[in-house]
Each structure stands twice: as structure tokens, then as C-alpha cells.
Amino acid sequence: MAETSSSAQTSPTVLGTSPIGRLLWQYSGPAIIAAVATSLYNIIDSIFIGRGVGAMAIAGLAIAFPLMNLLVGFCTLVAVGGAAISSIFLGQKDVGRATDVVNNVMTMCLIHAVVFGGLTLIFLDPILYMFGATEETVGYARDFMRVILYATPITYVFIGLNNLMRATGYPKRAMVSALLSVAVNVVLAPIFIFVFDWGIAGAAWATFCGQVVAFVWVLHHFMSKKSFVHFDLRRKWFAPGIIKRIYAIGLSPFLMNLCACVVVMFLNKALLSCDDVDGNLAVGAYGILNRTTMFFVMIVFGVTQGMQPILGYNMGAGQWDRVKRTLKMGVWIGVAITSIGWVITEVFPDLVTSMFTTDEKLMEIARTGSRLYFMVYPVVGAQIVIQNYFQSIGKPVMSIFLSLTRQLLFLLPFLWVLPRLLGVDGVWLSMSGSDMLAFITACVTIWVSERRGDRRYAIKANEEKFEDK
């Protein structure tokens, strides 16, 4: 595409002609590399914190992590919606409107950062207690989150533009920006924690520095007129029609993040209330398991990020057969990835846990939790791919429905019943049970959707022109 020298690959039209397998490799490959790097950074960062600060710091990080995800959710509300729409516009050969999307994403990322980052900073302590912080863990969570909140405007612009970079034909450059952020992070975190003795805040400052470097990279890309789609002062920077469409599509990943944060609140409360374990250590164990599962989930997200421009372009061009082939291939890849995760956690549970901590009690809780938490993990990959499929083709209602099923419809009732009967084991079984039900729901939804005429929807998308006034 725009990253190669071949004349046949200098515009996004290749998304409608090249073999699906080659395109998935071309687009998902860099996204997966970036996702793996980011996940490894999160794991390494947790290892530095666990070994350099202590077990309670791991618990504090487990409290801060869902809040950080919620903040990112306000950014992905704009970033993911903008990426999907820009791909559809490019499929309609409308570069001007794709440029409008880039301009509007930049504007909305800055607005969101100031509003949501500022409000969170003002009410930080009450929010942390709401997420399950205790007197032993709130200090660690506070020290970490304050630095993360200072970086919100930079983080939002980086994430928003990085999604657009991939969607408009530059998957390798999007990968480089993520790798730059991770590399700076991994180098600086041990220096700030062990040498400067900044504690858990040192890890946050390392994250801040990495985001700054990536921010400069993506900003330079979209300011360059050599980029296929770039900033244009003459185009629209605040178009209500485009913003409305961005929110409609981006609402699904945002709600997924929001629900995940709400669920973590209930999870932490359930773990703290279990009489058969130390509540703070149980929260720390969940933090370890969550970091582990997110490693494989992020790889699947890398696949869906690569699928997104392919699905969006071909849906916009009315090429339904290519859309269907992309979905099938993505589902099989997603299942393969999470199946590998299941094998590793089943065969080597202590190996994974021992990387984060040497506390024997914490390791014991995490070991038992791992067996139950990952019971049905192979099917998680399919559920994620199917949910993101609807998001990528511009059908946000279906994507939102699937994002809510696991988090609210299934998991919360399980959390209400099973921990009362089984103690901490009930918490782990609640998560694996909701994963299985969410997978079944996703399969039924995709079957019903195809029977009701996604093919006709693809043809309609090719003819439709979104209003931007």
C-alpha cells in the first residue's frame, strides 16, 4: 500500500483486490507485533513493580489498571469510530471525507482528554476507592494514576492518530509508533524504579516518556503532505455529522471498556469479601491473571485491527464475498491465539505467576485461579473477532450488544451467586462461565445477521454517503 514503492500499491484500492490472506498478514502482522510489544511492556512493567516495590504495589496496580482502561475507552470512542469511517470513505474513493475524519478525530481527542482526564484527576481518590482500593493499596494506585492523568492529552492524540494511520494505509508506521513507546518504556522503567527509587510512580513516568515519543512520531506523519491522508486546514475540523457517526461506531469499544471497569469494581469487591483468602492478595492475583489474559487478547486485537480496514473498505465497496472471507479467516486465527494461551497457562501456571512475585501466598491464589479462569479460554478469540467485525462494517448496535453480553448480562449474575457458594473459586468460575455464554451468543448473532442480509447491507454501504453537516 502507501508504504511500498510499487505503483500498484500506492493507494488503499489494494484492499479490494489483493488476496485476503496476504492483506491480513500485511495489516495484522504489524498490529500484532505492536500488540505483543505493548503486552510485554505491561507484563515487564508489572514485574518491575512487583519485584521493585512489593506485593501491595501489584494490588494497587490492579486497582489502577481498570481506571486506566476506562480513560483509554474515552479515547477509543473516537479512535476506533474514526478508523472504521475513514476506511469506508476510502472504499467509496472519497479521500476528502477521509481527511475530514482525521481532522475531527484530532479535535475530539483533545476535547476528551481535557474533560475526562481533568475530571478524573479532581476526583481521583473517591474513584479509586470505588474501584476497590483499601488503605493499604490506595497510595500506590494514586501515585501511578496521577502521572498517567498528566499525560492524557498526549496519550489520546497518539492512540487516535495511530488507529487512523493503520486504517489509511500505513500499518507498519503504526507498528513503529507502538514499538517506540514500548522501547522507551522498558528502558526507563527499571531506571526510574530501581536507580532513582521513584517507586510505582517511576513506572508511570516511564509510560509518560514513551507516549511523548510516539506522539511526536504520529503527529509528524499526519502533518506531512506525503502521507496519503493528512491534516488539511482547509477541510472540516468539527463536522457534527461525522462526529455523530464516529460516536455511533466507537460506542461499542467504549461500552466494552466501561462495562469492563464496572465489572472489575464488582470483581474486586467480591475478592475482598471472600473469607477463604486475604482480599488484597486476591486482588493482586487477579491483577496477575488479567495481565496474562490481556497478553493474548491484545494479540487478537492486533488481528482485528488488521481486519478493520479490509472489512471497512470492502463493505464500502460492496464486495461482500471478501468481507465474509476476511471474517472466517479472522475467527480461526483468533481461536488459535487464545488456544495457545490456554495451553501455556494450563501447563506452566507457576512459571507465569513467579515472574511477577515471590510471595508464596499470592502465588498460591494465582495458581488456583489460573486453572479456573482459563478453562474455556480458546473460544474467547472467536468472540472478540465477531464483536469487532460488526464494529468494522459500521453496524454498532450489534457490536454494542455483544460487548454487553459477557460483561453485564452473564458475568454480573454469576458474581452475585457463585462467590457466595464457592468463595474465591466462584469468582474465577464466574469469568470462565461468562466467556462460554458470550461465545455462544456471538455465534448465534453472526448466523442470524448473515441470514438477515449482511450482503445487502454491503451493497447499501457502497451507495450510501454519510451526511457531514
Short mmCIF file of C-alpha atoms in Angstrom, two decimals:
data_model
loop_
_atom_site.label_atom_id
_atom_site.label_comp_id
_atom_site.label_asym_id
_atom_site.label_seq_id
_atom_site.Cartn_x
_atom_site.Cartn_y
_atom_site.Cartn_z
CA MET A 1 0.00 0.00 0.00
CA ALA A 2 1.17 3.52 0.75
CA GLU A 3 4.24 2.11 2.44
CA THR A 4 5.63 0.33 -0.58
CA SER A 5 7.30 1.60 -3.70
CA SER A 6 5.19 -0.44 -6.08
CA SER A 7 2.88 1.67 -8.21
CA ALA A 8 0.16 -0.90 -7.82
CA GLN A 9 0.31 -0.49 -4.07
CA THR A 10 0.22 3.27 -3.69
CA SER A 11 -3.41 3.70 -2.70
CA PRO A 12 -5.93 1.90 -0.48
CA THR A 13 -7.64 0.35 -3.54
CA VAL A 14 -5.41 -2.69 -2.98
CA LEU A 15 -7.76 -3.57 -0.10
CA GLY A 16 -10.39 -4.50 -2.66
CA THR A 17 -8.16 -6.57 -4.96
CA SER A 18 -5.29 -8.32 -3.16
CA PRO A 19 -5.76 -11.83 -1.68
CA ILE A 20 -7.32 -11.73 1.79
CA GLY A 21 -4.59 -13.82 3.39
CA ARG A 22 -1.88 -11.51 2.09
CA LEU A 23 -3.77 -8.42 3.26
CA LEU A 24 -4.36 -9.90 6.73
CA TRP A 25 -0.65 -10.61 7.03
CA GLN A 26 0.24 -7.15 5.73
CA TYR A 27 -2.13 -5.34 8.09
CA SER A 28 -2.42 -7.68 11.08
CA GLY A 29 1.27 -8.57 11.18
CA PRO A 30 2.46 -5.09 12.23
CA ALA A 31 -0.57 -4.66 14.52
CA ILE A 32 0.19 -7.99 16.23
CA ILE A 33 3.85 -7.07 16.66
CA ALA A 34 2.80 -3.78 18.23
CA ALA A 35 0.24 -5.55 20.43
CA VAL A 36 2.78 -8.13 21.59
CA ALA A 37 5.27 -5.37 22.37
CA THR A 38 2.65 -3.41 24.32
CA SER A 39 1.54 -6.51 26.23
CA LEU A 40 5.11 -7.47 27.03
CA TYR A 41 5.69 -3.95 28.28
CA ASN A 42 2.65 -4.25 30.58
CA ILE A 43 3.93 -7.57 31.88
CA ILE A 44 7.52 -6.36 32.30
CA ASP A 45 6.28 -3.18 33.97
CA SER A 46 4.27 -5.27 36.43
CA ILE A 47 7.32 -7.43 37.09
CA PHE A 48 9.41 -4.35 37.86
CA ILE A 49 6.71 -3.06 40.20
CA GLY A 50 6.14 -6.42 41.91
CA ARG A 51 9.83 -7.07 42.49
CA GLY A 52 10.96 -3.49 42.99
CA VAL A 53 8.09 -2.14 45.10
CA GLY A 54 6.22 -5.15 46.55
CA ALA A 55 3.07 -7.31 46.59
CA MET A 56 0.81 -4.46 47.73
CA ALA A 57 2.05 -2.38 44.77
CA ILE A 58 0.83 -5.17 42.46
CA ALA A 59 -2.56 -4.93 44.15
CA GLY A 60 -2.50 -1.13 43.76
CA LEU A 61 -1.68 -1.54 40.07
CA ALA A 62 -4.61 -3.96 39.75
CA ILE A 63 -6.85 -1.19 41.11
CA ALA A 64 -5.37 1.44 38.75
CA PHE A 65 -5.44 -0.74 35.64
CA PRO A 66 -9.23 -0.74 35.02
CA LEU A 67 -9.37 3.02 35.62
CA MET A 68 -6.61 3.48 33.07
CA ASN A 69 -8.60 1.29 30.65
CA LEU A 70 -11.68 3.43 31.25
CA LEU A 71 -9.69 6.54 30.35
CA VAL A 72 -8.45 4.84 27.20
CA GLY A 73 -12.08 3.94 26.48
CA PHE A 74 -12.97 7.63 26.12
CA CYS A 75 -10.20 7.83 23.54
CA THR A 76 -11.15 4.66 21.62
CA LEU A 77 -14.69 6.04 21.44
CA VAL A 78 -13.19 8.46 18.91
CA ALA A 79 -10.22 6.49 17.58
CA VAL A 80 -11.97 3.26 16.59
CA GLY A 81 -15.01 5.01 15.14
CA GLY A 82 -12.78 7.33 13.14
CA ALA A 83 -10.70 4.44 11.80
CA ALA A 84 -13.78 2.49 10.66
CA ILE A 85 -15.35 5.51 8.93
CA SER A 86 -12.14 6.56 7.21
CA SER A 87 -11.80 3.04 5.76
CA ILE A 88 -15.37 3.11 4.49
CA PHE A 89 -14.84 6.54 2.90
CA LEU A 90 -11.66 5.32 1.22
CA GLY A 91 -13.64 2.33 -0.09
CA GLN A 92 -16.01 4.89 -1.63
CA LYS A 93 -12.97 6.69 -3.15
CA ASP A 94 -13.74 9.79 -1.05
CA VAL A 95 -10.33 10.98 0.19
CA GLY A 96 -11.74 14.40 1.13
CA ARG A 97 -14.11 12.99 3.72
CA ALA A 98 -11.41 10.64 5.00
CA THR A 99 -9.34 13.79 5.60
CA ASP A 100 -12.27 15.36 7.46
CA VAL A 101 -12.31 12.30 9.73
CA VAL A 102 -8.61 12.76 10.57
CA ASN A 103 -9.18 16.42 11.42
CA ASN A 104 -12.22 15.66 13.57
CA VAL A 105 -10.51 12.81 15.41
CA MET A 106 -7.68 15.17 16.38
CA THR A 107 -10.17 17.76 17.67
CA MET A 108 -12.27 15.30 19.65
CA CYS A 109 -9.25 13.54 21.19
CA LEU A 110 -8.06 16.83 22.68
CA ILE A 111 -11.54 17.72 23.96
CA HIS A 112 -11.99 14.29 25.55
CA ALA A 113 -8.54 14.42 27.16
CA VAL A 114 -9.17 17.75 28.84
CA VAL A 115 -12.69 16.89 30.03
CA PHE A 116 -12.35 13.29 31.16
CA GLY A 117 -8.71 13.40 32.24
CA GLY A 118 -9.31 16.58 34.22
CA LEU A 119 -12.41 15.27 35.98
CA THR A 120 -10.69 12.03 36.92
CA LEU A 121 -7.72 13.92 38.37
CA ILE A 122 -10.02 16.07 40.52
CA PHE A 123 -11.95 13.10 41.94
CA LEU A 124 -9.13 10.54 41.85
CA ASP A 125 -9.24 9.20 45.42
CA PRO A 126 -13.03 8.60 45.57
CA ILE A 127 -12.83 6.87 42.20
CA LEU A 128 -10.01 4.58 43.36
CA TYR A 129 -11.94 3.59 46.49
CA MET A 130 -14.95 2.91 44.27
CA PHE A 131 -12.78 0.52 42.23
CA GLY A 132 -11.87 -1.42 45.36
CA ALA A 133 -8.84 0.35 46.80
CA THR A 134 -8.11 -0.10 50.50
CA GLU A 135 -5.93 1.90 52.88
CA GLU A 136 -3.06 -0.50 52.07
CA THR A 137 -3.32 -0.10 48.27
CA VAL A 138 -4.76 3.37 47.55
CA GLY A 139 -1.40 5.16 47.88
CA TYR A 140 0.17 3.00 45.20
CA ALA A 141 -2.79 3.40 42.85
CA ARG A 142 -2.87 7.18 43.41
CA ASP A 143 0.85 7.66 42.73
CA PHE A 144 0.56 5.71 39.49
CA MET A 145 -2.63 7.30 38.17
CA ARG A 146 -1.65 10.92 38.81
CA VAL A 147 1.21 10.66 36.32
CA ILE A 148 -0.93 8.79 33.80
CA LEU A 149 -3.55 11.54 34.01
CA TYR A 150 -0.98 14.28 33.37
CA ALA A 151 -0.19 12.53 30.07
CA THR A 152 -3.83 12.19 28.93
CA PRO A 153 -3.77 14.76 26.06
CA ILE A 154 -0.62 13.22 24.60
CA THR A 155 -1.91 9.68 25.05
CA TYR A 156 -5.27 10.43 23.43
CA VAL A 157 -3.77 12.05 20.34
CA PHE A 158 -1.26 9.22 19.97
CA ILE A 159 -3.90 6.47 20.19
CA GLY A 160 -6.41 8.31 18.00
CA LEU A 161 -3.98 9.09 15.19
CA ASN A 162 -2.27 5.71 15.41
CA ASN A 163 -5.58 3.97 14.66
CA LEU A 164 -6.11 6.27 11.69
CA MET A 165 -2.55 5.68 10.47
CA ARG A 166 -3.28 1.97 10.17
CA ALA A 167 -6.74 2.49 8.65
CA THR A 168 -5.46 4.87 5.95
CA GLY A 169 -2.76 2.58 4.62
CA TYR A 170 0.26 2.68 6.94
CA PRO A 171 0.20 -0.43 9.17
CA LYS A 172 3.99 -0.60 9.50
CA ARG A 173 4.26 3.01 10.62
CA ALA A 174 1.51 2.39 13.17
CA MET A 175 3.55 -0.56 14.41
CA VAL A 176 6.67 1.59 14.71
CA SER A 177 4.88 4.17 16.84
CA ALA A 178 3.78 1.49 19.29
CA LEU A 179 7.28 -0.04 19.35
CA LEU A 180 8.83 3.35 20.03
CA SER A 181 6.55 3.85 23.01
CA VAL A 182 7.30 0.39 24.38
CA ALA A 183 11.08 0.64 23.86
CA VAL A 184 11.33 3.94 25.74
CA ASN A 185 9.12 2.49 28.48
CA VAL A 186 11.11 -0.68 29.01
CA VAL A 187 14.43 1.20 29.10
CA LEU A 188 13.31 3.90 31.53
CA ALA A 189 11.08 1.91 33.92
CA PRO A 190 13.88 0.00 35.70
CA ILE A 191 15.99 3.18 35.87
CA PHE A 192 13.16 5.19 37.44
CA ILE A 193 12.14 2.37 39.84
CA PHE A 194 15.47 0.86 40.92
CA VAL A 195 18.02 3.65 40.34
CA PHE A 196 16.00 6.81 41.08
CA ASP A 197 13.85 4.96 43.65
CA TRP A 198 10.63 6.60 42.41
CA GLY A 199 8.55 3.53 43.29
CA ILE A 200 5.38 2.81 41.33
CA ALA A 201 5.33 6.42 40.06
CA GLY A 202 8.58 5.65 38.22
CA ALA A 203 6.74 3.11 36.06
CA ALA A 204 4.10 5.74 35.27
CA TRP A 205 6.74 8.34 34.33
CA ALA A 206 8.36 5.81 32.01
CA THR A 207 4.95 5.35 30.36
CA PHE A 208 4.64 9.14 30.02
CA CYS A 209 8.01 9.42 28.26
CA GLY A 210 7.16 6.59 25.87
CA GLN A 211 3.86 8.21 24.93
CA VAL A 212 5.61 11.52 24.18
CA VAL A 213 7.98 9.87 21.70
CA ALA A 214 5.11 8.03 19.95
CA PHE A 215 3.02 11.22 19.93
CA VAL A 216 5.75 13.09 18.03
CA TRP A 217 6.00 10.23 15.51
CA VAL A 218 2.29 10.08 14.61
CA LEU A 219 1.90 13.85 14.60
CA HIS A 220 4.77 14.19 12.12
CA HIS A 221 3.13 11.58 9.87
CA PHE A 222 -0.20 13.40 9.61
CA MET A 223 1.44 16.79 9.21
CA SER A 224 3.36 15.56 6.16
CA LYS A 225 1.72 16.10 2.78
CA LYS A 226 3.48 12.94 1.57
CA SER A 227 1.03 10.88 3.64
CA PHE A 228 -1.96 9.61 1.64
CA VAL A 229 -4.37 11.19 4.14
CA HIS A 230 -3.09 14.07 6.27
CA PHE A 231 -4.17 17.18 8.17
CA ASP A 232 -5.68 19.84 5.93
CA LEU A 233 -6.53 23.26 7.38
CA ARG A 234 -8.99 23.85 4.54
CA ARG A 235 -11.11 20.80 5.46
CA LYS A 236 -13.60 20.47 8.34
CA TRP A 237 -12.26 20.17 11.89
CA PHE A 238 -15.63 19.96 13.64
CA ALA A 239 -18.32 18.32 11.49
CA PRO A 240 -21.35 17.22 13.58
CA GLY A 241 -22.41 14.59 11.05
CA ILE A 242 -19.01 12.90 11.05
CA ILE A 243 -18.65 13.16 14.82
CA LYS A 244 -22.08 11.58 15.29
CA ARG A 245 -21.07 8.66 13.06
CA ILE A 246 -17.72 8.32 14.88
CA TYR A 247 -19.54 8.10 18.21
CA ALA A 248 -22.07 5.60 16.85
CA ILE A 249 -19.37 3.15 15.77
CA GLY A 250 -16.93 3.91 18.59
CA LEU A 251 -19.64 3.40 21.21
CA SER A 252 -19.10 -0.37 21.15
CA PRO A 253 -15.44 -0.44 22.29
CA PHE A 254 -16.20 2.36 24.73
CA LEU A 255 -19.05 0.44 26.31
CA MET A 256 -16.84 -2.63 26.40
CA ASN A 257 -14.24 -0.65 28.37
CA LEU A 258 -16.90 0.90 30.59
CA CYS A 259 -18.51 -2.44 31.34
CA ALA A 260 -15.12 -4.00 32.00
CA CYS A 261 -14.39 -1.27 34.54
CA VAL A 262 -17.78 -1.71 36.22
CA VAL A 263 -17.22 -5.46 36.33
CA VAL A 264 -13.74 -5.02 37.85
CA MET A 265 -15.35 -2.99 40.63
CA PHE A 266 -17.64 -5.93 41.39
CA LEU A 267 -14.78 -8.40 40.97
CA ASN A 268 -12.56 -6.52 43.40
CA LYS A 269 -15.41 -6.20 45.91
CA ALA A 270 -16.14 -9.92 45.57
CA LEU A 271 -12.47 -10.83 46.05
CA LEU A 272 -12.12 -8.53 49.06
CA SER A 273 -15.22 -10.07 50.65
CA CYS A 274 -14.07 -13.70 50.32
CA ASP A 275 -13.41 -15.19 53.76
CA ASP A 276 -11.20 -18.02 52.48
CA VAL A 277 -8.35 -15.75 51.23
CA ASP A 278 -6.58 -12.46 52.00
CA GLY A 279 -8.64 -9.96 49.99
CA ASN A 280 -5.76 -7.68 48.99
CA LEU A 281 -3.70 -10.64 47.79
CA ALA A 282 -6.70 -11.99 45.86
CA VAL A 283 -6.97 -8.63 44.08
CA GLY A 284 -3.26 -8.84 43.31
CA ALA A 285 -3.72 -12.37 41.95
CA TYR A 286 -6.48 -11.12 39.67
CA GLY A 287 -4.11 -8.39 38.51
CA ILE A 288 -1.56 -11.04 37.51
CA LEU A 289 -4.17 -13.16 35.72
CA ASN A 290 -5.56 -10.08 33.99
CA ARG A 291 -2.11 -9.11 32.70
CA THR A 292 -1.66 -12.65 31.41
CA THR A 293 -5.00 -12.85 29.63
CA MET A 294 -4.54 -9.37 28.17
CA PHE A 295 -1.31 -10.52 26.51
CA PHE A 296 -3.25 -12.93 24.30
CA VAL A 297 -6.31 -10.72 23.99
CA MET A 298 -4.10 -7.89 22.72
CA ILE A 299 -2.73 -10.20 20.02
CA VAL A 300 -6.30 -10.97 18.94
CA PHE A 301 -6.99 -7.23 18.96
CA GLY A 302 -3.98 -6.91 16.66
CA VAL A 303 -5.72 -9.28 14.25
CA THR A 304 -8.98 -7.31 14.45
CA GLN A 305 -7.08 -4.05 13.89
CA GLY A 306 -5.64 -5.56 10.73
CA MET A 307 -9.08 -6.80 9.68
CA GLN A 308 -10.74 -3.42 10.23
CA PRO A 309 -9.51 -1.55 7.11
CA ILE A 310 -10.06 -4.66 4.96
CA LEU A 311 -13.61 -5.14 6.22
CA GLY A 312 -14.45 -1.43 6.12
CA TYR A 313 -13.09 -0.89 2.61
CA ASN A 314 -14.78 -3.94 1.09
CA MET A 315 -18.06 -3.22 2.86
CA GLY A 316 -17.89 0.31 1.49
CA ALA A 317 -17.12 -1.09 -1.96
CA GLY A 318 -19.98 -3.61 -1.77
CA GLN A 319 -17.68 -6.67 -2.05
CA TRP A 320 -19.47 -9.00 0.35
CA ASP A 321 -17.58 -12.18 -0.55
CA ARG A 322 -14.31 -10.58 0.51
CA VAL A 323 -15.91 -9.39 3.74
CA LYS A 324 -17.09 -12.92 4.56
CA ARG A 325 -13.69 -14.49 3.79
CA THR A 326 -11.95 -11.95 6.00
CA LEU A 327 -14.28 -12.74 8.90
CA LYS A 328 -13.83 -16.52 8.64
CA MET A 329 -10.05 -16.26 8.48
CA GLY A 330 -10.00 -13.85 11.41
CA VAL A 331 -12.12 -16.16 13.59
CA TRP A 332 -9.80 -19.12 13.04
CA ILE A 333 -6.73 -17.02 13.79
CA GLY A 334 -8.35 -15.64 16.95
CA VAL A 335 -9.21 -19.11 18.24
CA ALA A 336 -5.66 -20.33 17.53
CA ILE A 337 -4.16 -17.46 19.54
CA THR A 338 -6.30 -17.93 22.64
CA SER A 339 -5.86 -21.71 22.44
CA ILE A 340 -2.10 -21.20 22.71
CA GLY A 341 -2.75 -19.02 25.76
CA TRP A 342 -4.85 -21.78 27.34
CA VAL A 343 -2.13 -24.41 26.81
CA ILE A 344 0.57 -22.18 28.33
CA THR A 345 -1.46 -21.27 31.42
CA GLU A 346 -2.51 -24.89 31.97
CA VAL A 347 0.96 -26.39 31.59
CA PHE A 348 3.04 -23.62 33.20
CA PRO A 349 0.84 -21.73 35.73
CA ASP A 350 3.64 -21.26 38.29
CA LEU A 351 6.10 -20.09 35.66
CA VAL A 352 3.80 -17.22 34.69
CA THR A 353 2.97 -16.22 38.27
CA SER A 354 6.54 -16.42 39.57
CA MET A 355 7.61 -13.76 37.09
CA PHE A 356 5.51 -11.18 38.95
CA THR A 357 6.11 -12.02 42.59
CA THR A 358 7.98 -14.19 45.09
CA ASP A 359 5.17 -14.00 47.68
CA GLU A 360 4.12 -17.63 48.25
CA LYS A 361 0.55 -16.81 49.33
CA LEU A 362 -0.02 -14.61 46.29
CA MET A 363 1.40 -17.33 44.01
CA GLU A 364 -0.89 -19.96 45.52
CA ILE A 365 -4.03 -17.88 44.95
CA ALA A 366 -2.99 -17.03 41.38
CA ARG A 367 -2.13 -20.69 40.63
CA THR A 368 -5.60 -21.94 41.57
CA GLY A 369 -7.28 -19.01 39.87
CA SER A 370 -5.40 -19.63 36.64
CA ARG A 371 -6.79 -23.17 36.30
CA LEU A 372 -10.38 -21.98 36.63
CA TYR A 373 -10.07 -18.58 34.93
CA PHE A 374 -8.70 -20.03 31.66
CA MET A 375 -10.96 -23.12 31.42
CA VAL A 376 -12.73 -22.03 28.21
CA TYR A 377 -10.16 -19.51 27.01
CA PRO A 378 -9.86 -20.90 23.42
CA VAL A 379 -13.34 -19.62 22.49
CA VAL A 380 -12.58 -16.07 23.66
CA GLY A 381 -10.68 -15.36 20.43
CA ALA A 382 -13.75 -16.06 18.28
CA GLN A 383 -16.00 -13.86 20.44
CA ILE A 384 -13.60 -10.91 20.18
CA VAL A 385 -13.26 -11.21 16.40
CA ILE A 386 -17.02 -11.45 15.81
CA GLN A 387 -17.72 -8.46 18.03
CA ASN A 388 -15.12 -6.34 16.23
CA TYR A 389 -16.44 -7.50 12.85
CA PHE A 390 -19.74 -5.67 13.40
CA GLN A 391 -17.86 -2.60 14.57
CA SER A 392 -15.65 -2.59 11.45
CA ILE A 393 -18.52 -2.83 8.97
CA GLY A 394 -20.39 0.07 10.57
CA LYS A 395 -23.07 -1.87 12.50
CA PRO A 396 -22.51 -0.51 16.00
CA VAL A 397 -25.73 -1.80 17.58
CA MET A 398 -24.76 -5.43 17.03
CA SER A 399 -21.24 -4.79 18.32
CA ILE A 400 -22.57 -3.00 21.40
CA PHE A 401 -24.93 -5.89 22.12
CA LEU A 402 -22.06 -8.39 22.03
CA SER A 403 -19.85 -6.17 24.16
CA LEU A 404 -22.54 -6.05 26.85
CA THR A 405 -23.40 -9.76 26.96
CA ARG A 406 -20.29 -11.05 28.71
CA GLN A 407 -19.71 -8.07 30.97
CA LEU A 408 -23.25 -7.38 32.22
CA LEU A 409 -25.75 -9.97 31.10
CA PHE A 410 -23.69 -13.02 32.11
CA LEU A 411 -20.81 -12.08 34.42
CA LEU A 412 -22.59 -9.93 37.00
CA PRO A 413 -25.27 -12.54 37.84
CA PHE A 414 -22.53 -15.16 38.18
CA LEU A 415 -20.60 -12.86 40.52
CA TRP A 416 -23.70 -12.40 42.63
CA VAL A 417 -24.26 -16.13 43.13
CA LEU A 418 -21.08 -18.22 42.76
CA PRO A 419 -18.73 -16.47 45.25
CA ARG A 420 -21.39 -16.88 47.95
CA LEU A 421 -21.39 -20.62 47.30
CA LEU A 422 -17.76 -21.34 46.39
CA GLY A 423 -15.72 -18.47 47.82
CA VAL A 424 -12.82 -17.18 45.69
CA ASP A 425 -13.17 -20.15 43.30
CA GLY A 426 -16.63 -18.83 42.45
CA VAL A 427 -15.07 -15.57 41.25
CA TRP A 428 -12.78 -17.39 38.82
CA LEU A 429 -15.58 -19.68 37.60
CA SER A 430 -17.83 -16.66 37.03
CA MET A 431 -15.40 -15.35 34.44
CA SER A 432 -14.93 -18.61 32.57
CA GLY A 433 -18.69 -19.28 32.58
CA SER A 434 -19.50 -15.86 31.16
CA ASP A 435 -16.86 -16.35 28.44
CA MET A 436 -18.56 -19.52 27.24
CA LEU A 437 -22.03 -17.96 27.17
CA ALA A 438 -20.68 -14.88 25.36
CA PHE A 439 -19.11 -17.13 22.71
CA ILE A 440 -22.40 -18.96 22.11
CA THR A 441 -24.23 -15.63 21.84
CA ALA A 442 -21.69 -14.31 19.31
CA CYS A 443 -22.07 -17.41 17.13
CA VAL A 444 -25.87 -17.14 17.14
CA THR A 445 -25.68 -13.41 16.38
CA ILE A 446 -23.40 -13.82 13.36
CA TRP A 447 -25.62 -16.61 11.99
CA VAL A 448 -28.77 -14.51 12.35
CA SER A 449 -27.05 -11.46 10.87
CA GLU A 450 -25.97 -13.29 7.72
CA ARG A 451 -29.42 -14.76 7.20
CA ARG A 452 -30.98 -11.30 7.51
CA GLY A 453 -28.84 -9.91 4.75
CA ASP A 454 -25.41 -8.50 5.53
CA ARG A 455 -24.77 -8.93 1.80
CA ARG A 456 -27.49 -6.37 1.06
CA TYR A 457 -26.02 -4.11 3.75
CA ALA A 458 -22.66 -4.19 1.94
CA ILE A 459 -24.29 -3.08 -1.30
CA LYS A 460 -26.14 -0.31 0.53
CA ALA A 461 -22.90 0.86 2.17
CA ASN A 462 -21.36 1.23 -1.28
CA GLU A 463 -24.18 3.56 -2.30
CA GLU A 464 -24.56 5.44 0.98
CA LYS A 465 -22.96 8.87 1.58
CA PHE A 466 -22.80 9.93 5.20
CA GLU A 467 -24.05 13.38 5.96
CA ASP A 468 -21.35 15.62 7.41
CA LYS A 469 -23.36 18.73 8.04
#
